Amino acid sequence: MLDCTPKEIIKRSGGVINPAKTCQPIGAMYAALGIHNCLPHSHGSQGCCAYHRSHLTRHFREPVMATTSSFTEGASVFGGGGNLKTAIKNVFAIYNPDVMAVHTTCLSETIGDDIPTLIKSAEVPEGKVVIHANTPSYQGSHITGFSNMVKGMVDYLARSDTDEKKEQVNIIPGFINPGDMREIKRLVSKMGIKFIMFPDTSGVMDSPMTGKFHMFPAGGARVEDIRDTGNSRLTIALGYYASSNPAHQLERNCRVPAMTIKTPIGIKATDDLLMTLRGKFTREIPYELEEERGQLVDVMTDTHHHFYGKKVAIFGDPDILTGLTEFVLSLGMRPVHVLTGTPGGTLGGPQGIFEKEINEMLAAARLEGRVKAAGDLFELHQWIKNEPVDLLMGNTYGKYIARAEDIPFVRVGFPILDRSTHPYLPIVGYRGAMRLVEMISNALLDRQDRDAADEDLELVM
Amino acid sequence: MSAAVPNDQLINDHLIEERESSILIKGGQRKNQLKCDADSIAGCISQRACVYCGARVVLNPVTDAIHLVHGPIGCASYTWDIRGSLSSGSELYRNSFSTDLKENDIIFGGEKKLARAIDELVQKYKAPVVFVYATCVVGVIGDDLEAVCKKAAQKHGIQVIPVQSSGFIGNKSAGYRAACDALLRLIEPRSAARPPVNKYRIKSINYLGDFNLAGEAWIITEYLRQIGVEVNVVFTGDSKCNNLQKAPGAALNIIQCAGSMAYLAQRMEELYGIPYMRVSFLGLEDTSASLRSIAAFFKDLQMQRRAEELIRRETVAVKPQMEGYRAKLRHKKAAIYVGGGFKAISLIKQFRELGIDVVMVGTQTGREEDYQTLHHIADNGTVILDDANPSELERFMTEKGAHLLVGGVKERPLAYKLGVAFIDHNHDRKHPLSGYVGAVNFAREVHDTVCSPVWKYARGSGGGIYAGS
Ligand code: SF4
Ligand code: SF4
């Protein structure tokens, strides 16, 4: 049995057991893959880069390309400037990307390499760009890293060329799967609004099989489009943690007003996205989307009796969790434990925005639950031992808890290392919500079938 | 296109200059010495990992240990239970423990937090040993792991062993060495009166360099039991602290993964007078040869007879299946890109057993003698390369028309994108690949992927989705 977690909760102060987050560079690497013809570059030792590539590979089941500065002892003593300059030269000579997106690792951060200065003094071929983000992993999490790299895109690429803003919206999707990004693009397109999504990993991390290996698959936000985000009329940041920081940076740099709304997971958050677009661009919501919404409501009413009062524990990345929590509440479930590994206050703002937001949702539903940012899965497991749940939702690492406590388990979020196809299939939008309903009810009803005595097994459920 | 025609031109256009000396073609005129064991070039896509990774691979299968990663969170997150080594008892090693260093710790040092973490974990889990892994940052900020561990060991009356595995101090091999040093500390007899070395358990061996992926160590242990050899302890597959401490009592060390464990064997010979021998249990040929040499070492006719019997029995048992696969796989072409040189050598032999031609072979950390052997046994025209990057792998697999790639996690989707079959010979493997059963599993895996109907759909798609039809 894989259960090494005692029930009794004791105070801990010396680190983490079974983390619910990982480190900044992997988020930065993923974000960078959302630029067309971009090669992420890890400034540090080889190991980090190898781990980040492996982990992304396991989640997406796609080749993940990234170069590294390959630090050795010399670099760690005398600084990695030389390595970075060599790397810049080699990257363009060998792989010829349009953009090289440098992120730091803990090591180069600790040594204190001054990346912007190094980039300025390096020889970057005509027409090519090197952008960067500082991503020390002793702060934040992979979500912070994602946000930082998107901010880097804004700083290096976005330009405001005209006083008059264009009738177009920037969408910063946050750390979600390419299938989710596709779905959001579909919704915005259906509204008939011109948009620029960045980063956009669709077509890169869900690229089709062609029989050829493409170092740079066809997808991703194009540099000229990211440049043009400075001319847009509005930026919608989806998810406070992964997206709002770059959106505000764009507002400061190019006077593009920024607003942050939830990642559109579940019916209410999807409504919010569409209503925002409608309000800001005075468009009608097309019948097709109304139809989809109606179908979702139909599914929810058909199945609500399966869900009512069921206790659920949810963990993962904060932007995903706010949507998921709101959605399971709308199904009548009781999210009694909600935990993220990402610490609060990533914007330099107050701690505990995550806790506050979830607690407000719970309060509105007259429920109480345990909510925590900067937690780990050991703690979540202890909570569950003390207050059992009917369902667990989260990334692959939840399978240990699910097995130890014998709880049905729905895999959502990052990383999912033991199932396939998820990067293609959205959980956002009305259709994504339908898929969530299906996943949740399959988990609960399969369980009911499996546990039913012969005489209790029902054909119709 | 004949594979026997060496084609140096293949290399010269389009490859990075600095990389040229790391690639050669058997039978080509240019050279027959490969540059290896060198640092990767900055700005290349390397498939290599780090020192910590090497150390973690080797030590992780100590199942009842607390493996505490001293560093920021990622290093621990990525190594959480990805190793696939099985346990017959404790599952403690499958948890992920990290000091999760924060900015303050980086500035003021992480020693206090480390000490607290050890205290809390030891209290909670009552483990006999704690391995504390140093990551890059720890190496740079200069925490005194030695001192913290020593103090904690005294306080709790157990072994707390630092593993000097800061990522930048070398490559994966340096990590193997750091792990071996940690193991040596663990097994060092602690009483002043050392046990009588090597004499009292005549037919007992230590099995080094098997990490019990998918239960492989259990298969080999069983073969050895059948020929009359007792396995004293496996290093480190499915091992526990107190078995490991009995290591000095064995009469012989056999080493499967030489890359990681040759150093430990040498040290144990110096310290405890235990001789060692290299073995390989990958493929029929190597497995049989290894069993024979072990039996020969003990100069025991009974044992030699039992070994021959086992070899015959097992070979006969798997023969029909192997021939079935061979018939279907003959003259397919395979490419190999794995971590260590020794595995690559075994794989070439295994492919021969299946009638498959190896057209490309490379490793991440192979050493000069490995490459000499590879060069020696490879067919003319085979591309041999060290520390390859994905573009090179792609290029040679395509040019050589490989049907199959053997590699690890990062190589899998690369192969698939090319419409090439794949098998994992690394930590993501799902079936044991050792011994006679392993040889059959290997053949089956090769067959199942190479002969899958999916490639029919995949291959046509190069010139557009409907091109092939
Ligand atoms: S050193 Fe830092 S960047 Fe590298 S894997 Fe560890 S936490 Fe992540
Ligand atoms: S920080 Fe160092 S030890 Fe950790 S993964 Fe990176 S290279 Fe390896």
Short mmCIF file of N, CA and C in Angstrom, two decimals, chain A residues 341-397:
data_model
loop_
_atom_site.label_atom_id
_atom_site.label_comp_id
_atom_site.label_asym_id
_atom_site.label_seq_id
_atom_site.Cartn_x
_atom_site.Cartn_y
_atom_site.Cartn_z
N GLY A 341 -0.57 24.34 -4.83
CA GLY A 341 0.81 24.44 -4.35
C GLY A 341 1.38 25.82 -4.59
N THR A 342 0.81 26.52 -5.56
CA THR A 342 1.30 27.85 -5.89
C THR A 342 1.01 28.81 -4.74
N PRO A 343 2.03 29.53 -4.29
CA PRO A 343 1.76 30.47 -3.20
C PRO A 343 0.94 31.66 -3.68
N GLY A 344 0.24 32.31 -2.78
CA GLY A 344 -0.54 33.49 -3.14
C GLY A 344 0.37 34.68 -3.38
N GLY A 345 -0.24 35.76 -3.81
CA GLY A 345 0.51 37.01 -3.91
C GLY A 345 1.59 37.02 -4.95
N THR A 346 1.37 36.32 -6.06
CA THR A 346 2.42 36.30 -7.07
C THR A 346 2.56 37.65 -7.77
N LEU A 347 1.59 38.50 -7.59
CA LEU A 347 1.69 39.80 -8.25
C LEU A 347 2.41 40.82 -7.36
N GLY A 348 3.00 40.31 -6.31
CA GLY A 348 3.58 41.22 -5.35
C GLY A 348 2.48 41.82 -4.50
N GLY A 349 1.25 41.40 -4.71
CA GLY A 349 0.12 41.91 -3.95
C GLY A 349 -0.05 41.12 -2.66
N PRO A 350 -1.20 41.24 -2.06
CA PRO A 350 -1.42 40.56 -0.79
C PRO A 350 -1.44 39.05 -0.95
N GLN A 351 -1.02 38.35 0.08
CA GLN A 351 -1.13 36.89 0.10
C GLN A 351 -2.59 36.51 0.17
N GLY A 352 -2.87 35.30 -0.24
CA GLY A 352 -4.17 34.74 0.08
C GLY A 352 -5.30 35.15 -0.82
N ILE A 353 -5.01 35.68 -2.01
CA ILE A 353 -6.09 36.00 -2.95
C ILE A 353 -6.83 34.73 -3.34
N PHE A 354 -6.08 33.66 -3.50
CA PHE A 354 -6.68 32.38 -3.87
C PHE A 354 -7.65 31.92 -2.78
N GLU A 355 -7.15 31.91 -1.55
CA GLU A 355 -8.00 31.47 -0.44
C GLU A 355 -9.26 32.32 -0.35
N LYS A 356 -9.06 33.63 -0.51
CA LYS A 356 -10.18 34.54 -0.38
C LYS A 356 -11.24 34.23 -1.44
N GLU A 357 -10.78 34.08 -2.65
CA GLU A 357 -11.72 33.87 -3.75
C GLU A 357 -12.53 32.57 -3.56
N ILE A 358 -11.83 31.51 -3.21
CA ILE A 358 -12.53 30.22 -3.03
C ILE A 358 -13.46 30.31 -1.82
N ASN A 359 -12.96 30.89 -0.76
CA ASN A 359 -13.79 30.99 0.45
C ASN A 359 -15.06 31.79 0.20
N GLU A 360 -14.95 32.81 -0.62
CA GLU A 360 -16.14 33.59 -0.96
C GLU A 360 -17.16 32.76 -1.71
N MET A 361 -16.65 31.94 -2.63
CA MET A 361 -17.58 31.06 -3.36
C MET A 361 -18.26 30.08 -2.41
N LEU A 362 -17.47 29.55 -1.51
CA LEU A 362 -18.04 28.58 -0.56
C LEU A 362 -19.08 29.26 0.32
N ALA A 363 -18.72 30.47 0.78
CA ALA A 363 -19.64 31.19 1.66
C ALA A 363 -20.95 31.48 0.94
N ALA A 364 -20.84 31.88 -0.33
CA ALA A 364 -22.05 32.17 -1.09
C ALA A 364 -22.94 30.94 -1.22
N ALA A 365 -22.31 29.78 -1.19
CA ALA A 365 -23.10 28.54 -1.27
C ALA A 365 -23.42 28.01 0.14
N ARG A 366 -23.13 28.81 1.13
CA ARG A 366 -23.32 28.43 2.54
C ARG A 366 -22.60 27.13 2.88
N LEU A 367 -21.37 27.05 2.42
CA LEU A 367 -20.57 25.87 2.73
C LEU A 367 -19.29 26.32 3.42
N GLU A 368 -18.69 25.35 4.11
CA GLU A 368 -17.36 25.62 4.65
C GLU A 368 -16.41 24.58 4.11
N GLY A 369 -15.18 24.98 3.93
CA GLY A 369 -14.21 24.00 3.45
C GLY A 369 -12.82 24.41 3.86
N ARG A 370 -11.89 23.48 3.69
CA ARG A 370 -10.50 23.81 3.95
C ARG A 370 -9.91 24.30 2.63
N VAL A 371 -9.31 25.47 2.65
CA VAL A 371 -8.76 26.06 1.43
C VAL A 371 -7.33 26.50 1.72
N LYS A 372 -6.42 26.20 0.81
CA LYS A 372 -5.05 26.61 1.09
C LYS A 372 -4.24 26.83 -0.19
N ALA A 373 -3.46 27.91 -0.17
CA ALA A 373 -2.44 28.10 -1.20
C ALA A 373 -1.11 27.69 -0.58
N ALA A 374 -0.12 27.39 -1.42
CA ALA A 374 1.20 26.95 -0.95
C ALA A 374 1.11 25.70 -0.09
N GLY A 375 0.19 24.83 -0.39
CA GLY A 375 0.08 23.56 0.34
C GLY A 375 0.76 22.43 -0.42
N ASP A 376 0.78 21.25 0.20
CA ASP A 376 1.30 20.09 -0.53
C ASP A 376 0.31 18.93 -0.41
N LEU A 377 0.59 17.86 -1.15
CA LEU A 377 -0.39 16.77 -1.23
C LEU A 377 -0.41 15.92 0.03
N PHE A 378 0.66 15.96 0.79
CA PHE A 378 0.65 15.30 2.09
C PHE A 378 -0.44 15.91 2.97
N GLU A 379 -0.48 17.21 2.92
CA GLU A 379 -1.49 17.91 3.72
C GLU A 379 -2.90 17.61 3.22
N LEU A 380 -3.08 17.66 1.92
CA LEU A 380 -4.39 17.36 1.35
C LEU A 380 -4.83 15.95 1.76
N HIS A 381 -3.88 15.03 1.71
CA HIS A 381 -4.18 13.65 2.09
C HIS A 381 -4.62 13.59 3.56
N GLN A 382 -3.94 14.34 4.38
CA GLN A 382 -4.33 14.35 5.79
C GLN A 382 -5.74 14.91 5.97
N TRP A 383 -6.04 15.97 5.25
CA TRP A 383 -7.39 16.54 5.31
C TRP A 383 -8.43 15.47 4.96
N ILE A 384 -8.12 14.74 3.87
CA ILE A 384 -9.08 13.75 3.39
C ILE A 384 -9.25 12.62 4.40
N LYS A 385 -8.16 12.28 5.06
CA LYS A 385 -8.28 11.25 6.10
C LYS A 385 -9.19 11.73 7.22
N ASN A 386 -9.14 13.01 7.49
CA ASN A 386 -9.95 13.54 8.58
C ASN A 386 -11.37 13.88 8.14
N GLU A 387 -11.52 14.24 6.91
CA GLU A 387 -12.87 14.42 6.38
C GLU A 387 -12.94 13.81 4.99
N PRO A 388 -13.40 12.58 4.89
CA PRO A 388 -13.39 11.86 3.61
C PRO A 388 -14.27 12.52 2.56
N VAL A 389 -13.93 12.25 1.29
CA VAL A 389 -14.70 12.84 0.18
C VAL A 389 -15.18 11.73 -0.76
N ASP A 390 -16.14 12.09 -1.61
CA ASP A 390 -16.68 11.13 -2.59
C ASP A 390 -15.91 11.16 -3.89
N LEU A 391 -15.17 12.24 -4.11
CA LEU A 391 -14.48 12.40 -5.39
C LEU A 391 -13.23 13.25 -5.20
N LEU A 392 -12.17 12.86 -5.92
CA LEU A 392 -10.95 13.66 -5.92
C LEU A 392 -10.70 14.14 -7.34
N MET A 393 -10.36 15.42 -7.49
CA MET A 393 -10.03 15.96 -8.82
C MET A 393 -8.67 16.65 -8.76
N GLY A 394 -7.84 16.33 -9.74
CA GLY A 394 -6.53 16.98 -9.78
C GLY A 394 -5.62 16.29 -10.78
N ASN A 395 -4.32 16.61 -10.72
CA ASN A 395 -3.39 16.03 -11.69
C ASN A 395 -3.04 14.59 -11.30
N THR A 396 -2.20 13.99 -12.11
CA THR A 396 -1.86 12.57 -11.93
C THR A 396 -1.43 12.20 -10.52
N TYR A 397 -0.75 13.10 -9.84
CA TYR A 397 -0.21 12.75 -8.53
C TYR A 397 -1.30 12.42 -7.52
#
